[in-house]
Every structure is written in structure tokens, then in C-alpha cells.
Amino acid sequence: MKTYLSLPQPEFRWNDYRLVPIRYEDREPIRAWRNAQLEVLRQAAPLTAEQQQSYFQRVVMPLFEQEQPGQLLFSLLENEELIAYGGLVHISWPDGRAEVSFLMDPRRAADPETYRNDFRAHLRLLGEAAFHGLKFNRLFTETYDIRPAHVAILEEAGFQLEGRLRQHVRLAPDTFADSLMHGQLAADYATAFGSAV
């Protein structure tokens, strides 16, 4: 397993979940998940296998050798099975902040309780990486307002609604969605998950 030069710990565990640096062999399931869920992503068109391969070789693999990469991507495993991926993106190292990304297997996402459990595990483990491992100060998210269950899980996990960008994204020719901006400080994470930072 490759590890990030910038991360002092190679993996993070909680119950049956394990967050590990993104694995090269996960690129094809991730591509399929992205293509199946375009409506919730900032991705305009489906990805081809060649595009995904190129992205992993040009962008993802070099991240492992950088002292302060622009993103840290992870595979989320449950009982050693890949169930989701995401990470810390748009990192500002001087400010100690990053945006949270998350996408899971759409078959699991279809079940609300499974989605809640998996997303909370991701937020718990990613927060441990960000606040304990990297000593970051802040995480933030952007979520389209068509995802109320996703927003409820964020807020349950200590993210605070900080703003609404009205009609910020076009979902269809005559349909717009608001973007909801949430933020979480280290203290919010400690309150939500019961661990001092």
C-alpha cells in the first residue's frame, strides 16, 4: 500500500471501516460510480477508462511524493471491501483547511441507513486524518440542496451551515440548485465524535 509523504499515519480505522490512501486498483470502480452519479458531482460528462487511467497516472500517483499536495484521496473500506472514496481536496496548507469530498458505491447509497453509516464513518476517519494527523484547523463542503439526507448527516457530524449560494448550479436546461456551504472546525469535530483534538 502506498502512503502519503505528508501524512504521518498510513491508515485510519474505526469499527469495521478502514480509510487508506487511494489504491490504484480502485480506479475503475470509482470511474463507474462517478459516471452513475453525475447529478451530484462537479463533472460535466462521463469519464472513459482512458481518461481515468491518465488522471491516475498524471495527477493521483504523484500526490504520494509531494510534501504538500493539493489533495489527499482515500479509499474507504468496510471489512476490506471498497465501498466509497473521497478525501481532502482544494487544500490550503498555510490556512490549514481543505474541502471534503465523498462518493460511494451507488448500490450502497440507495439504502438510507447504509449511506448514513458509511458517510459518518468517512467523516469520522477523514476528520481524524485532517485534525489529528495533519493538524488542520478547518474542513468545508459544498452540497447541492437536492440532497437533504446528505446535508442532515453533515450537520449531525458537526458541520455548520455557513451559507447558501442561490441557483448556483444548473442541473437541467431550466433547473437550478442552490449550493449549501458547511464548515467544521477542529472543536466541532471533537464535539461530534467525542475526541479531543
XYZ file of C-alpha atoms in Angstrom:
197
model
C 0.000 0.000 0.000
C 1.339 3.422 -0.964
C 1.374 6.094 1.738
C 1.322 9.864 1.510
C 4.593 11.571 2.362
C 2.601 14.372 4.012
C 0.503 12.122 6.260
C 2.144 10.883 9.477
C -0.094 7.791 9.673
C -0.663 5.302 6.821
C -4.317 4.481 7.594
C -7.201 5.226 9.936
C -9.564 2.637 11.462
C -12.916 2.707 13.202
C -15.018 -0.412 13.829
C -15.067 -2.387 10.552
C -14.058 0.639 8.470
C -10.593 1.486 7.219
C -9.548 4.682 5.397
C -6.419 4.149 3.301
C -4.621 6.237 0.685
C -6.393 5.737 -2.625
C -5.422 2.488 -4.298
C -4.579 2.266 -7.999
C -6.769 -0.822 -8.386
C -9.811 1.194 -7.263
C -9.730 3.491 -10.295
C -12.300 1.530 -12.367
C -14.993 1.122 -9.668
C -14.550 4.819 -8.846
C -14.969 5.750 -12.517
C -18.201 3.713 -12.708
C -19.530 5.358 -9.530
C -18.723 8.836 -10.836
C -20.403 8.176 -14.175
C -23.523 6.843 -12.412
C -23.870 9.908 -10.167
C -23.105 12.915 -12.365
C -26.047 14.882 -10.920
C -24.276 15.316 -7.559
C -20.756 15.925 -8.890
C -18.910 18.811 -10.449
C -18.278 16.626 -13.504
C -19.818 17.568 -16.830
C -19.570 14.287 -18.747
C -18.894 10.578 -18.200
C -15.255 9.532 -17.861
C -13.712 6.976 -20.185
C -11.370 4.259 -18.931
C -8.533 6.016 -20.771
C -9.286 9.358 -19.107
C -9.376 7.719 -15.683
C -6.113 5.873 -16.311
C -4.454 9.085 -17.462
C -5.774 11.030 -14.455
C -4.421 8.464 -12.014
C -1.004 8.441 -13.692
C -0.661 12.214 -14.208
C -2.407 13.568 -11.106
C -3.113 10.976 -8.412
C 0.097 8.939 -8.246
C 2.438 11.992 -7.983
C 0.469 13.164 -4.902
C 2.133 10.437 -2.834
C 5.579 12.010 -3.216
C 4.628 15.656 -2.592
C 5.201 17.273 0.791
C 2.122 19.484 0.463
C -0.131 18.089 -2.276
C -3.267 19.901 -3.383
C -5.372 16.901 -2.437
C -5.216 13.683 -0.446
C -7.533 10.987 -1.795
C -8.589 7.881 0.111
C -10.362 4.571 -0.410
C -12.924 3.715 2.274
C -13.125 0.001 3.030
C -15.600 -1.914 5.145
C -14.422 -5.409 6.058
C -11.698 -4.884 3.431
C -14.229 -4.238 0.632
C -14.096 -0.938 -1.281
C -17.349 0.911 -0.566
C -16.518 4.587 -1.157
C -13.784 7.068 -1.829
C -13.125 10.709 -1.122
C -10.663 12.894 0.617
C -9.286 16.294 1.351
C -9.295 18.450 -1.777
C -8.527 22.085 -2.551
C -6.102 22.007 0.372
C -4.678 25.283 1.654
C -1.662 24.242 3.702
C -0.907 27.778 5.010
C -4.503 28.097 6.255
C -4.835 24.514 7.494
C -8.045 23.848 5.582
C -9.469 21.523 2.949
C -12.724 20.665 1.231
C -14.241 17.257 1.958
C -15.116 15.008 -0.969
C -17.097 11.763 -0.780
C -18.692 9.361 -3.227
C -19.833 5.825 -2.574
C -20.968 2.771 -4.446
C -24.437 3.756 -5.741
C -25.889 0.378 -4.737
C -24.998 1.102 -1.108
C -26.054 4.744 -1.449
C -29.569 3.598 -2.380
C -30.148 2.400 1.189
C -30.523 5.439 3.509
C -29.220 3.699 6.649
C -26.192 2.252 4.854
C -25.488 5.666 3.319
C -25.684 7.312 6.734
C -23.382 4.768 8.382
C -20.804 4.830 5.589
C -20.771 8.626 5.252
C -20.459 9.118 9.025
C -17.567 6.643 9.111
C -15.893 8.555 6.285
C -16.335 11.884 8.083
C -15.041 10.427 11.360
C -11.931 8.916 9.761
C -11.246 11.831 7.413
C -11.572 14.227 10.360
C -9.059 12.132 12.274
C -6.651 12.399 9.344
C -7.232 16.154 8.974
C -7.401 17.309 12.575
C -5.202 14.771 14.367
C -2.812 13.685 11.619
C -2.324 16.946 9.730
C -3.320 19.410 12.495
C -5.693 21.235 10.164
C -8.000 23.912 11.534
C -10.994 23.646 9.202
C -12.869 21.430 6.762
C -15.626 22.630 4.439
C -18.121 21.198 1.955
C -20.328 22.284 -0.913
C -23.555 20.283 -1.331
C -26.394 20.816 -3.783
C -29.666 21.426 -1.938
C -31.288 18.478 -3.742
C -29.542 16.219 -1.166
C -31.293 16.864 2.183
C -30.295 13.488 3.687
C -26.629 14.155 2.872
C -26.878 17.592 4.482
C -28.502 16.130 7.618
C -25.582 13.696 8.047
C -23.050 16.506 7.639
C -24.779 18.548 10.316
C -25.075 15.531 12.624
C -21.300 15.113 12.220
C -20.589 18.654 13.422
C -20.583 20.630 10.170
C -22.251 24.042 10.477
C -24.255 25.652 7.680
C -22.286 28.761 6.738
C -24.029 29.933 3.597
C -26.272 29.317 0.627
C -25.327 30.167 -2.942
C -28.688 30.607 -4.617
C -29.252 28.928 -8.005
C -25.537 28.224 -8.139
C -25.543 25.171 -10.430
C -27.588 24.222 -13.474
C -28.902 20.663 -13.233
C -31.024 20.778 -16.392
C -31.838 23.427 -19.013
C -34.468 25.056 -16.776
C -33.460 23.702 -13.361
C -31.021 25.234 -10.913
C -29.936 24.117 -7.456
C -28.583 26.089 -4.536
C -25.172 25.179 -3.152
C -25.032 24.813 0.621
C -21.693 25.618 2.238
C -20.843 23.877 5.512
C -17.766 24.190 7.691
C -16.279 22.192 10.536
C -13.583 23.354 12.927
C -11.399 21.006 14.955
C -13.520 21.759 18.039
C -16.737 20.881 16.117
C -15.209 17.534 15.165
C -14.217 16.826 18.778
C -17.767 17.598 19.955
C -19.413 15.443 17.269
C -17.148 12.420 17.647
C -16.022 12.717 21.239
C -12.304 13.014 20.656
C -10.142 15.894 21.766
C -8.005 17.492 19.096
